[in-house]
Tab-separated table of C-alpha atoms in Angstrom:
chain	number	residue	atom	x	y	z
A	55	PHE	CA	229.368	219.377	220.621
A	56	LEU	CA	226.980	221.011	222.788
A	57	PRO	CA	223.342	219.119	223.777
A	58	PHE	CA	221.508	222.684	223.270
A	59	ALA	CA	221.351	226.254	220.932
A	60	VAL	CA	223.210	229.349	220.968
A	61	PRO	CA	221.119	231.388	220.910
A	62	SER	CA	223.382	234.480	219.380
A	63	LEU	CA	224.663	232.110	216.592
A	64	PRO	CA	222.792	232.342	213.220
A	65	ALA	CA	221.563	228.474	212.672
A	66	ARG	CA	223.601	227.241	210.357
A	67	TYR	CA	226.602	227.897	212.293
A	68	GLN	CA	224.751	226.055	215.859
A	69	PRO	CA	226.584	223.051	216.674
A	70	THR	CA	224.837	219.487	216.382
A	71	THR	CA	224.120	216.516	218.265
A	72	MET	CA	226.297	214.173	217.782
A	73	SER	CA	224.048	211.802	216.805
A	74	GLU	CA	223.186	214.730	214.169
A	75	ALA	CA	226.944	214.503	213.199
A	76	ALA	CA	226.677	210.578	213.184
A	77	ALA	CA	224.239	210.526	210.975
A	78	ALA	CA	225.729	213.021	208.498
A	79	ASP	CA	228.603	211.061	208.532
A	80	ALA	CA	227.423	207.752	208.207
A	81	ASP	CA	225.959	209.545	205.009
A	82	THR	CA	229.481	210.266	203.341
A	83	THR	CA	231.521	207.627	204.801
A	84	LYS	CA	231.681	204.926	202.577
A	85	VAL	CA	232.721	200.865	202.333
A	86	ASN	CA	234.152	198.576	200.024
A	87	LEU	CA	232.522	195.239	199.814
A	88	VAL	CA	235.215	192.325	198.182
A	89	SER	CA	233.079	189.792	196.515
A	90	LYS	CA	234.519	185.996	196.530
A	91	GLU	CA	236.488	186.900	193.432
A	92	GLY	CA	238.349	189.953	194.883
A	93	ASP	CA	236.402	193.013	192.659
A	94	SER	CA	235.669	195.315	195.224
A	95	PHE	CA	231.854	196.959	195.548
A	96	GLU	CA	232.158	200.977	197.226
A	97	VAL	CA	228.963	202.200	198.978
A	98	SER	CA	227.454	204.539	201.712
A	99	ALA	CA	227.956	202.740	204.895
A	100	GLU	CA	223.911	203.450	205.281
A	101	VAL	CA	223.563	201.358	202.802
A	102	ALA	CA	226.355	198.475	203.800
A	103	LYS	CA	224.643	198.714	207.116
A	104	MET	CA	221.151	197.397	205.695
A	105	SER	CA	223.359	194.033	206.515
A	106	GLU	CA	223.470	192.821	210.109
A	107	LEU	CA	226.821	191.267	209.674
A	108	VAL	CA	228.891	193.838	207.373
A	109	LYS	CA	227.489	196.273	210.693
A	110	THR	CA	229.114	194.329	212.843
A	111	MET	CA	232.454	193.896	210.836
A	112	MET	CA	232.125	198.177	210.869
A	113	ASP	CA	231.756	198.107	214.478
A	114	GLU	CA	234.586	195.532	215.177
A	115	ASP	CA	236.687	197.322	212.432
A	116	GLY	CA	236.783	200.829	214.612
A	117	ASP	CA	237.399	204.127	214.187
A	118	ASP	CA	240.236	204.591	210.911
A	119	ASP	CA	238.543	207.915	209.248
A	120	ASP	CA	240.787	208.061	206.152
A	121	ALA	CA	240.705	204.325	205.434
A	122	VAL	CA	237.904	202.743	203.418
A	123	ALA	CA	237.050	200.097	204.748
A	124	GLU	CA	237.058	197.464	203.390
A	125	ILE	CA	234.644	194.353	204.158
A	126	PRO	CA	235.644	191.052	202.461
A	127	LEU	CA	232.284	188.718	201.510
A	128	PRO	CA	233.440	185.206	200.313
A	129	ASN	CA	230.568	183.209	200.266
A	130	VAL	CA	228.780	186.109	197.929
A	131	LYS	CA	230.045	186.003	193.886
A	132	ALA	CA	230.656	189.291	192.202
A	133	SER	CA	227.119	189.341	190.592
A	134	VAL	CA	225.146	188.501	193.353
A	135	LEU	CA	226.433	191.272	195.166
A	136	LYS	CA	226.154	193.238	192.315
A	137	LYS	CA	222.394	192.595	193.505
A	138	VAL	CA	222.532	192.564	196.431
A	139	ILE	CA	223.227	196.450	196.281
A	140	ASP	CA	220.966	197.194	194.040
A	141	PHE	CA	218.153	196.168	196.309
A	142	CYS	CA	219.909	197.173	199.478
A	143	GLU	CA	220.108	200.910	197.425
A	144	HIS	CA	216.476	200.646	196.424
A	145	HIS	CA	215.359	199.708	200.121
A	146	LYS	CA	217.080	202.811	201.486
A	147	ALA	CA	215.249	204.991	198.563
A	148	GLU	CA	211.960	203.023	198.255
A	149	PRO	CA	211.602	200.537	201.660
A	150	MET	CA	209.542	197.819	200.643
A	151	THR	CA	206.123	197.286	201.985
A	152	GLU	CA	205.800	194.281	204.583
A	153	ILE	CA	204.865	190.572	202.648
A	154	GLU	CA	201.975	189.312	204.686
A	155	LYS	CA	202.214	186.054	205.848
A	156	PRO	CA	200.885	183.643	203.970
A	157	LEU	CA	201.218	185.029	201.556
A	158	LYS	CA	198.021	186.013	199.780
A	159	SER	CA	198.871	185.351	196.296
A	160	ALA	CA	201.509	183.456	194.453
A	161	VAL	CA	201.888	186.598	191.230
A	162	MET	CA	205.129	189.117	193.477
A	163	SER	CA	203.757	192.398	191.883
A	164	GLU	CA	200.266	191.848	193.995
A	165	VAL	CA	202.590	190.928	197.319
A	166	VAL	CA	205.310	193.979	196.765
A	167	GLN	CA	205.946	197.177	194.819
A	168	LYS	CA	206.390	196.681	191.096
A	169	TRP	CA	210.313	196.989	191.588
A	170	TYR	CA	210.710	194.779	194.109
A	171	ALA	CA	207.978	192.012	191.921
A	172	ASP	CA	210.405	192.672	188.910
A	173	PHE	CA	214.148	192.934	191.048
A	174	VAL	CA	212.988	188.910	191.718
A	175	ASN	CA	211.803	188.024	188.787
A	176	VAL	CA	214.979	185.789	187.556
A	177	GLU	CA	216.665	182.398	187.348
A	178	GLN	CA	216.487	179.813	190.051
A	179	VAL	CA	220.012	179.644	190.202
A	180	LEU	CA	220.289	183.620	190.941
A	181	LEU	CA	216.901	183.756	192.965
A	182	PHE	CA	218.403	180.930	195.496
A	183	GLU	CA	222.033	182.545	195.416
A	184	LEU	CA	220.374	185.590	196.612
A	185	ILE	CA	218.411	183.734	199.433
A	186	LEU	CA	222.155	182.007	200.384
A	187	ALA	CA	223.554	186.127	199.759
A	188	ALA	CA	220.808	187.556	202.071
A	189	ASN	CA	221.341	184.905	205.049
A	190	TYR	CA	224.988	185.124	204.746
A	191	MET	CA	224.535	188.963	205.343
A	192	ASP	CA	221.901	188.875	207.185
A	193	ILE	CA	219.392	191.678	205.517
A	194	LYS	CA	216.160	190.446	206.534
A	195	PRO	CA	213.968	192.373	203.901
A	196	LEU	CA	215.901	190.893	201.477
A	197	LEU	CA	215.647	187.395	202.701
A	198	ASP	CA	211.677	188.176	203.039
A	199	LEU	CA	211.243	188.876	199.674
A	200	THR	CA	213.515	186.211	198.383
A	201	CYS	CA	211.905	183.613	200.091
A	202	ALA	CA	208.642	185.090	199.431
A	203	THR	CA	208.908	184.423	195.891
A	204	VAL	CA	210.056	180.842	197.094
A	205	ALA	CA	206.548	180.459	198.552
A	206	SER	CA	204.982	181.364	195.979
A	207	MET	CA	206.015	179.100	193.018
A	208	ILE	CA	205.270	176.513	195.747
A	209	LYS	CA	201.068	178.176	196.030
A	210	GLY	CA	198.346	175.797	194.884
A	211	LYS	CA	200.698	173.162	193.948
A	212	THR	CA	200.975	169.264	193.955
A	213	PRO	CA	203.756	167.830	194.828
A	214	GLU	CA	204.562	166.381	191.612
A	215	GLU	CA	204.292	170.049	190.193
A	216	ILE	CA	206.412	171.516	192.894
A	217	ARG	CA	208.872	168.411	191.961
A	218	ARG	CA	209.031	169.791	189.046
A	219	THR	CA	209.480	173.397	189.425
A	220	PHE	CA	212.665	172.770	191.508
A	221	ASN	CA	213.737	169.435	189.433
A	222	ILE	CA	213.492	167.184	192.396
A	223	ALA	CA	213.259	163.447	191.780
A	224	ASN	CA	211.047	161.823	193.257
A	225	ASP	CA	212.717	159.208	195.288
A	226	PHE	CA	209.838	157.237	197.178
A	227	SER	CA	208.507	153.853	196.184
A	228	PRO	CA	205.089	154.096	195.600
A	229	GLU	CA	204.510	152.501	198.406
A	230	GLU	CA	206.513	154.743	200.697
A	231	GLU	CA	204.755	157.202	199.006
A	232	ALA	CA	201.282	155.804	199.554
A	233	GLN	CA	202.574	155.436	203.661
A	234	VAL	CA	203.011	158.954	204.056
A	235	ARG	CA	200.429	160.156	202.028
A	236	GLU	CA	197.944	158.795	204.779
A	237	GLU	CA	199.960	159.481	207.631
A	238	ASN	CA	199.633	162.999	206.596
A	239	LYS	CA	195.553	163.020	205.071
A	240	TRP	CA	195.548	165.702	208.048
A	241	CYS	CA	197.346	168.271	205.873
A	242	GLU	CA	195.838	167.842	202.558
A	243	GLU	CA	191.868	168.185	204.176
A	244	ALA	CA	192.373	171.493	206.724
């Protein structure tokens, strides 16, 4: 590849730079992400590389151009991996707006675009599995979105309401709870 244009050739025959060739290759390269159960999901390398874990594994795998790389993800269930892939594909097409901290609202549709708010409008179990997958796969935008969703579920609630929301047993005796409240009174004054 030449880093300059050859004037006598039409534009379509002009050599490309290495970075342009690599970008074009990334668009067509496919990767198989393999779930805990062994289910395989073929995705573009560009989408797969939203995960820092997958990106590192692909870089270590080398350049075997003929074979589609298989990336095992033993900590991610197939149903969760499918949602993660949906997120990554959508994020490539329409990046999520930056999530302001602290959250300006407990309503996610006021924090991010509608698609993203709908994406995290799921059962708590799935939401926590998405958090674990985003953390394991190192996908920052997904981790930010899912953690912000949990924060929105807590925002403005009393400790008792939070316990009910997340089904957490109160293991403090009334005396211990009073002591903790006294020690942390400054938090409620702010």
